[in-house]
Tab-separated table of C-alpha atoms and ligand atoms in Angstrom:
chain	number	residue	atom	x	y	z
A	167	UNK	CA	-36.708	224.016	10.377
A	168	UNK	CA	-37.398	227.736	10.037
A	169	UNK	CA	-34.957	230.317	8.725
A	170	UNK	CA	-35.204	234.106	8.789
A	171	UNK	CA	-33.906	235.993	5.762
A	172	UNK	CA	-34.093	239.628	4.652
A	173	UNK	CA	-34.101	240.716	1.020
A	174	UNK	CA	-30.995	242.478	-0.346
A	175	UNK	CA	-33.063	245.304	-1.845
A	176	UNK	CA	-31.009	247.958	-0.029
A	177	UNK	CA	-27.788	245.952	0.321
A	178	UNK	CA	-24.453	247.473	-0.709
A	179	UNK	CA	-20.992	248.421	0.512
A	180	UNK	CA	-21.635	251.859	2.005
A	181	UNK	CA	-19.040	251.786	4.806
A	182	UNK	CA	-16.089	249.681	5.945
A	183	UNK	CA	-16.400	247.881	9.285
A	184	UNK	CA	-14.373	244.773	8.512
A	185	UNK	CA	-11.303	244.180	6.308
A	186	UNK	CA	-13.346	242.586	3.502
A	187	UNK	CA	-15.306	245.763	2.892
A	188	UNK	CA	-13.989	248.362	0.473
A	189	UNK	CA	-16.339	251.135	-0.589
A	190	UNK	CA	-14.581	251.261	-3.978
A	191	UNK	CA	-15.501	247.623	-4.647
A	192	UNK	CA	-19.216	247.903	-5.274
A	193	UNK	CA	-21.642	245.013	-5.372
A	194	UNK	CA	-23.568	244.140	-8.511
A	195	UNK	CA	-27.156	244.642	-7.393
A	196	UNK	CA	-28.862	242.196	-9.739
A	197	UNK	CA	-26.190	239.554	-9.139
A	198	UNK	CA	-26.571	240.010	-5.361
A	199	UNK	CA	-30.312	239.531	-5.731
A	200	UNK	CA	-29.972	236.394	-7.839
A	201	UNK	CA	-27.381	234.882	-5.454
A	202	UNK	CA	-29.672	235.571	-2.503
A	203	UNK	CA	-32.701	234.080	-4.296
A	204	UNK	CA	-30.702	230.989	-5.214
A	205	UNK	CA	-29.722	230.518	-1.560
A	206	UNK	CA	-33.355	230.939	-0.514
A	207	UNK	CA	-34.367	228.332	-3.095
A	208	UNK	CA	-31.772	225.792	-1.911
A	209	UNK	CA	-32.878	226.299	1.706
A	210	UNK	CA	-36.523	225.684	0.741
A	211	UNK	CA	-35.549	222.663	-1.358
A	212	UNK	CA	-33.809	221.238	1.715
A	213	UNK	CA	-37.168	221.315	3.483
A	214	UNK	CA	-36.806	224.447	5.612
A	215	UNK	CA	-39.388	227.210	5.768
A	216	UNK	CA	-37.986	230.643	4.937
A	217	UNK	CA	-39.540	233.560	6.827
A	218	UNK	CA	-38.905	236.933	5.261
A	219	UNK	CA	-38.513	240.222	7.034
A	220	UNK	CA	-38.769	243.568	5.278
A	221	UNK	CA	-35.523	245.268	4.295
A	222	UNK	CA	-35.082	248.913	5.236
A	223	UNK	CA	-33.413	251.647	3.198
A	224	UNK	CA	-30.307	253.032	4.873
A	225	UNK	CA	-29.365	249.746	6.603
A	226	UNK	CA	-27.408	247.924	3.893
A	227	UNK	CA	-26.141	245.057	6.094
A	228	UNK	CA	-29.603	244.063	7.314
A	229	UNK	CA	-29.517	241.265	4.775
A	230	UNK	CA	-27.188	239.484	7.244
A	231	UNK	CA	-29.957	238.277	9.544
A	232	UNK	CA	-27.563	236.029	11.503
A	233	UNK	CA	-26.654	239.199	13.357
A	234	UNK	CA	-30.218	240.066	14.414
A	235	UNK	CA	-29.850	238.194	17.661
A	236	UNK	CA	-29.690	234.766	19.232
A	237	UNK	CA	-32.819	232.642	19.280
A	238	UNK	CA	-33.373	230.199	22.123
A	239	UNK	CA	-36.776	228.449	22.222
A	240	UNK	CA	-39.263	231.288	22.038
A	241	UNK	CA	-36.787	233.845	23.370
A	242	UNK	CA	-34.709	236.314	21.407
A	243	UNK	CA	-31.590	238.000	22.695
A	244	UNK	CA	-31.371	241.058	20.505
A	245	UNK	CA	-27.966	242.109	19.247
A	246	UNK	CA	-26.226	245.190	20.524
A	247	UNK	CA	-24.157	245.999	17.455
A	248	UNK	CA	-20.662	247.239	18.060
A	249	UNK	CA	-20.671	249.696	15.144
A	250	UNK	CA	-23.139	252.550	14.835
A	251	UNK	CA	-23.358	251.676	11.126
A	252	UNK	CA	-25.476	248.652	12.119
A	253	UNK	CA	-27.109	249.749	15.370
A	254	UNK	CA	-30.160	251.126	13.571
A	255	UNK	CA	-31.123	247.622	12.435
A	256	UNK	CA	-32.110	246.510	15.936
A	257	UNK	CA	-35.500	248.306	16.201
A	258	UNK	CA	-36.613	246.635	12.952
A	259	UNK	CA	-35.479	243.191	14.069
A	260	UNK	CA	-37.155	243.788	17.436
A	261	UNK	CA	-40.411	244.668	15.731
A	262	UNK	CA	-40.290	241.498	13.638
A	263	UNK	CA	-39.630	239.268	16.660
A	264	UNK	CA	-42.384	240.914	18.722
A	265	UNK	CA	-44.884	240.437	15.919
A	266	UNK	CA	-43.772	236.822	15.553
A	267	UNK	CA	-44.544	236.257	19.255
A	268	UNK	CA	-41.027	235.956	20.696
A	269	UNK	CA	-40.140	237.050	24.236
A	270	UNK	CA	-37.386	239.606	24.189
A	271	UNK	CA	-34.923	238.292	26.730
A	272	UNK	CA	-32.201	240.911	26.410
A	273	UNK	CA	-33.032	244.268	24.868
A	274	UNK	CA	-30.127	246.684	24.315
A	275	UNK	CA	-32.622	249.333	23.191
A	276	UNK	CA	-33.945	249.461	26.760
A	277	UNK	CA	-30.757	248.718	28.629
A	278	UNK	CA	-27.789	250.663	27.302
A	279	UNK	CA	-25.316	249.027	29.674
A	280	UNK	CA	-25.575	245.707	27.809
A	281	UNK	CA	-22.136	244.936	26.325
A	282	UNK	CA	-21.737	244.515	22.556
A	283	UNK	CA	-23.124	241.307	21.060
A	284	UNK	CA	-23.729	240.308	17.444
A	285	UNK	CA	-26.174	237.437	17.742
A	286	UNK	CA	-25.854	234.165	15.873
A	287	UNK	CA	-22.854	235.644	14.060
A	288	UNK	CA	-20.945	235.161	17.304
A	289	UNK	CA	-22.842	232.562	19.339
A	290	UNK	CA	-23.456	229.106	17.924
A	291	UNK	CA	-25.185	226.134	19.508
A	292	UNK	CA	-24.004	222.560	19.075
A	293	UNK	CA	-26.644	220.658	20.994
A	294	UNK	CA	-26.790	222.251	24.448
A	295	UNK	CA	-23.356	223.798	24.204
A	296	UNK	CA	-23.046	227.413	23.172
A	297	UNK	CA	-19.806	228.387	21.455
A	298	UNK	CA	-19.358	232.031	22.366
A	299	UNK	CA	-17.204	234.069	20.007
A	300	UNK	CA	-15.641	237.349	21.057
A	301	UNK	CA	-12.750	239.641	20.286
A	302	UNK	CA	-13.894	241.853	17.425
A	303	UNK	CA	-17.629	242.504	17.661
A	304	UNK	CA	-18.896	240.842	20.813
A	305	UNK	CA	-17.641	241.753	24.286
A	306	UNK	CA	-16.918	238.568	26.311
A	307	UNK	CA	-18.728	240.089	29.317
A	308	UNK	CA	-21.925	239.979	27.337
A	309	UNK	CA	-22.143	236.229	27.922
A	310	UNK	CA	-22.540	236.837	31.677
A	311	UNK	CA	-26.000	238.227	30.837
A	312	UNK	CA	-27.224	234.884	29.452
A	313	UNK	CA	-28.504	233.393	32.673
A	314	UNK	CA	-30.642	230.566	31.267
A	315	UNK	CA	-27.672	228.558	29.967
A	316	UNK	CA	-25.435	226.924	32.593
A	317	UNK	CA	-21.943	228.462	32.668
A	318	UNK	CA	-20.270	225.123	31.960
A	319	UNK	CA	-22.221	224.865	28.694
A	320	UNK	CA	-20.806	228.160	27.421
A	321	UNK	CA	-17.427	227.866	25.728
A	322	UNK	CA	-15.635	231.160	25.325
A	323	UNK	CA	-13.823	231.384	21.975
A	324	UNK	CA	-11.465	234.284	21.364
A	325	UNK	CA	-11.010	235.392	17.750
A	326	UNK	CA	-7.668	236.832	16.595
A	327	UNK	CA	-7.748	237.330	12.825
A	328	UNK	CA	-9.688	240.438	11.690
A	329	UNK	CA	-10.771	238.644	8.500
A	330	UNK	CA	-12.590	236.150	10.741
A	331	UNK	CA	-14.284	238.704	12.968
A	332	UNK	CA	-17.441	236.684	13.769
A	333	UNK	CA	-17.293	233.078	14.953
A	334	UNK	CA	-19.562	231.967	12.104
A	335	UNK	CA	-16.815	232.890	9.624
A	336	UNK	CA	-14.447	230.246	11.038
A	337	UNK	CA	-16.461	227.644	12.973
A	338	UNK	CA	-19.590	225.706	12.072
A	339	UNK	CA	-21.208	222.930	14.122
A	340	UNK	CA	-22.465	220.078	11.912
A	341	UNK	CA	-24.384	218.424	14.745
A	342	UNK	CA	-23.918	217.959	18.515
A	343	UNK	CA	-20.590	216.184	18.165
A	344	UNK	CA	-18.806	217.596	15.133
A	345	UNK	CA	-17.830	220.937	13.659
A	346	UNK	CA	-15.713	222.319	10.849
A	347	UNK	CA	-13.343	225.150	11.709
A	348	UNK	CA	-10.356	227.245	10.711
A	349	UNK	CA	-8.220	226.878	13.856
A	350	UNK	CA	-5.841	229.785	13.142
A	351	UNK	CA	-8.724	232.224	13.605
A	352	UNK	CA	-8.649	231.501	17.360
A	353	UNK	CA	-6.093	232.041	20.121
A	354	UNK	CA	-4.152	228.937	21.179
A	355	UNK	CA	-6.070	228.780	24.474
A	356	UNK	CA	-9.404	228.936	22.709
A	357	UNK	CA	-8.322	226.313	20.165
A	358	UNK	CA	-7.671	223.988	23.088
A	359	UNK	CA	-10.959	224.842	24.770
A	360	UNK	CA	-12.901	224.118	21.561
A	361	UNK	CA	-10.994	220.866	20.955
A	362	UNK	CA	-11.952	219.722	24.449
A	363	UNK	CA	-15.658	220.077	23.603
A	364	UNK	CA	-16.252	218.889	20.062
A	365	UNK	CA	-14.713	216.779	17.298
A	366	UNK	CA	-13.227	219.095	14.684
A	367	UNK	CA	-12.506	218.984	10.976
A	368	UNK	CA	-10.072	221.674	9.887
A	369	UNK	CA	-10.652	223.717	6.756
A	370	UNK	CA	-7.548	224.865	4.886
A	371	UNK	CA	-6.763	228.561	4.774
A	372	UNK	CA	-7.665	229.113	1.122
A	373	UNK	CA	-11.128	227.593	1.593
A	374	UNK	CA	-11.635	229.340	4.921
A	375	UNK	CA	-11.028	232.609	3.044
A	376	UNK	CA	-13.749	231.545	0.614
A	377	UNK	CA	-16.061	231.323	3.645
A	378	UNK	CA	-16.190	227.509	3.767
A	379	UNK	CA	-17.112	227.656	7.464
A	380	UNK	CA	-19.992	230.022	6.777
A	381	UNK	CA	-22.253	227.101	6.014
A	382	UNK	CA	-25.974	226.560	6.564
A	383	UNK	CA	-26.577	223.157	8.126
A	384	UNK	CA	-30.068	221.674	7.730
A	385	UNK	CA	-29.832	218.162	9.153
A	386	UNK	CA	-27.768	216.245	6.582
A	387	UNK	CA	-27.810	219.070	4.022
A	388	UNK	CA	-25.026	221.625	4.059
A	389	UNK	CA	-25.014	224.769	1.976
A	390	UNK	CA	-21.682	226.499	1.467
A	391	UNK	CA	-20.078	228.892	-0.984
A	392	UNK	CA	-18.446	227.726	-4.206
A	393	UNK	CA	-14.652	227.283	-4.387
A	394	UNK	CA	-14.359	225.101	-1.315
A	395	UNK	CA	-13.711	221.727	-3.032
A	396	UNK	CA	-11.688	220.005	-0.329
A	397	UNK	CA	-14.136	220.501	2.532
A	398	UNK	CA	-17.048	219.758	0.183
A	399	UNK	CA	-15.511	216.348	-0.590
A	400	UNK	CA	-14.792	215.678	3.087
A	401	UNK	CA	-18.389	216.488	4.044
A	402	UNK	CA	-19.773	214.375	1.192
A	403	UNK	CA	-17.626	211.453	2.348
A	404	UNK	CA	-19.037	211.918	5.843
A	405	UNK	CA	-22.546	211.378	4.470
A	406	UNK	CA	-23.703	214.987	4.087
A	407	UNK	CA	-25.405	216.304	0.977
A	408	UNK	CA	-23.376	219.337	-0.005
A	409	UNK	CA	-24.902	222.218	-1.959
A	410	UNK	CA	-22.539	224.921	-3.170
A	411	UNK	CA	-23.669	228.298	-4.358
A	412	UNK	CA	-22.096	231.529	-5.631
A	413	UNK	CA	-21.654	234.158	-2.863
A	414	UNK	CA	-19.260	236.650	-4.502
A	415	UNK	CA	-21.446	239.708	-3.832
A	416	UNK	CA	-21.774	238.963	-0.121
A	417	UNK	CA	-18.128	238.063	0.429
A	418	UNK	CA	-17.436	241.705	-0.571
A	419	UNK	CA	-19.164	242.665	2.697
A	420	UNK	CA	-17.510	239.916	4.726
A	421	UNK	CA	-20.376	237.442	4.729
A	422	UNK	CA	-21.757	234.389	2.910
A	423	UNK	CA	-24.452	231.691	3.197
A	424	UNK	CA	-24.763	231.369	6.965
A	425	UNK	CA	-24.631	235.126	7.626
A	426	UNK	CA	-27.651	235.575	5.358
A	427	UNK	CA	-29.734	233.294	7.568
A	428	UNK	CA	-30.972	233.047	11.128
A	429	UNK	CA	-32.181	229.701	12.397
A	430	UNK	CA	-35.455	230.210	14.250
A	431	UNK	CA	-35.986	226.696	15.625
B	726	LIG	N1	-20.792	243.683	6.668
B	726	LIG	C1	-21.343	242.937	7.759
B	726	LIG	C2	-20.626	243.327	9.052
B	726	LIG	O1	-19.467	243.633	9.006
B	726	LIG	C3	-21.200	241.469	7.503
B	726	LIG	C4	-21.846	240.620	8.545
B	726	LIG	C5	-21.622	239.165	8.357
B	726	LIG	N2	-22.361	238.429	9.286
B	726	LIG	C6	-21.950	237.339	9.955
B	726	LIG	N3	-22.813	236.705	10.678
B	726	LIG	N4	-20.695	236.955	9.943
B	726	LIG	O2	-21.206	243.373	10.107
């Protein structure tokens, strides 16, 4: 298990590209750093190797490595960020993946006609199935570019609530057969489509708004933000080891545990 993270050295709320972000509500820099380090520690304690990539001044959301791209074997599909505020992150992520020996499968820096796509923030594997979020950041046509996954394995999931603008804010596979989710974040059609593919455990609204679904799953360990007691108990009763950790400084930007990580294998 390998996870990519990026230090929050230059993290902050410098613009507003989702309804959680408010430039007047600043982050506490040292608290953000300690919350990030704690997450890194829990991930390592769960037996995963954390790879670090350098942070870059001027790109405050780079800490959210989930949005770097989508990893598949030794291939990386680089993100084509919807907002210009994040587009400048891509060359740095590209450089890291090239150095790490990945093949760049889709490169929006070379091919400008690639539709918008925000990586593992919007596309999540459960076994061989890829749950493909769209509606706010990712353009559904993007998924036509992924030719190495059979069409029937790609489940298109339309998001409707701007507070749940990436699929990883409202859906989290636990393994090949089960996922937690906040159903109201999806259109009725997409709810049905998801239900047809995987067994689901619903998270209540209050906990979904505390980013309960933004969980890091490392085999039987699950890391999620504090203040999600009901789903934590449910997951514990299912046999998972639940770790909860403070994420207040990242929720101000519309992210939490999972957004701060990118699974590399
Ligand atoms: N402020 C960032 C944005 O709006 C947060 C990204 C959260 N990432 C995620 N994978 N949900 O893009």
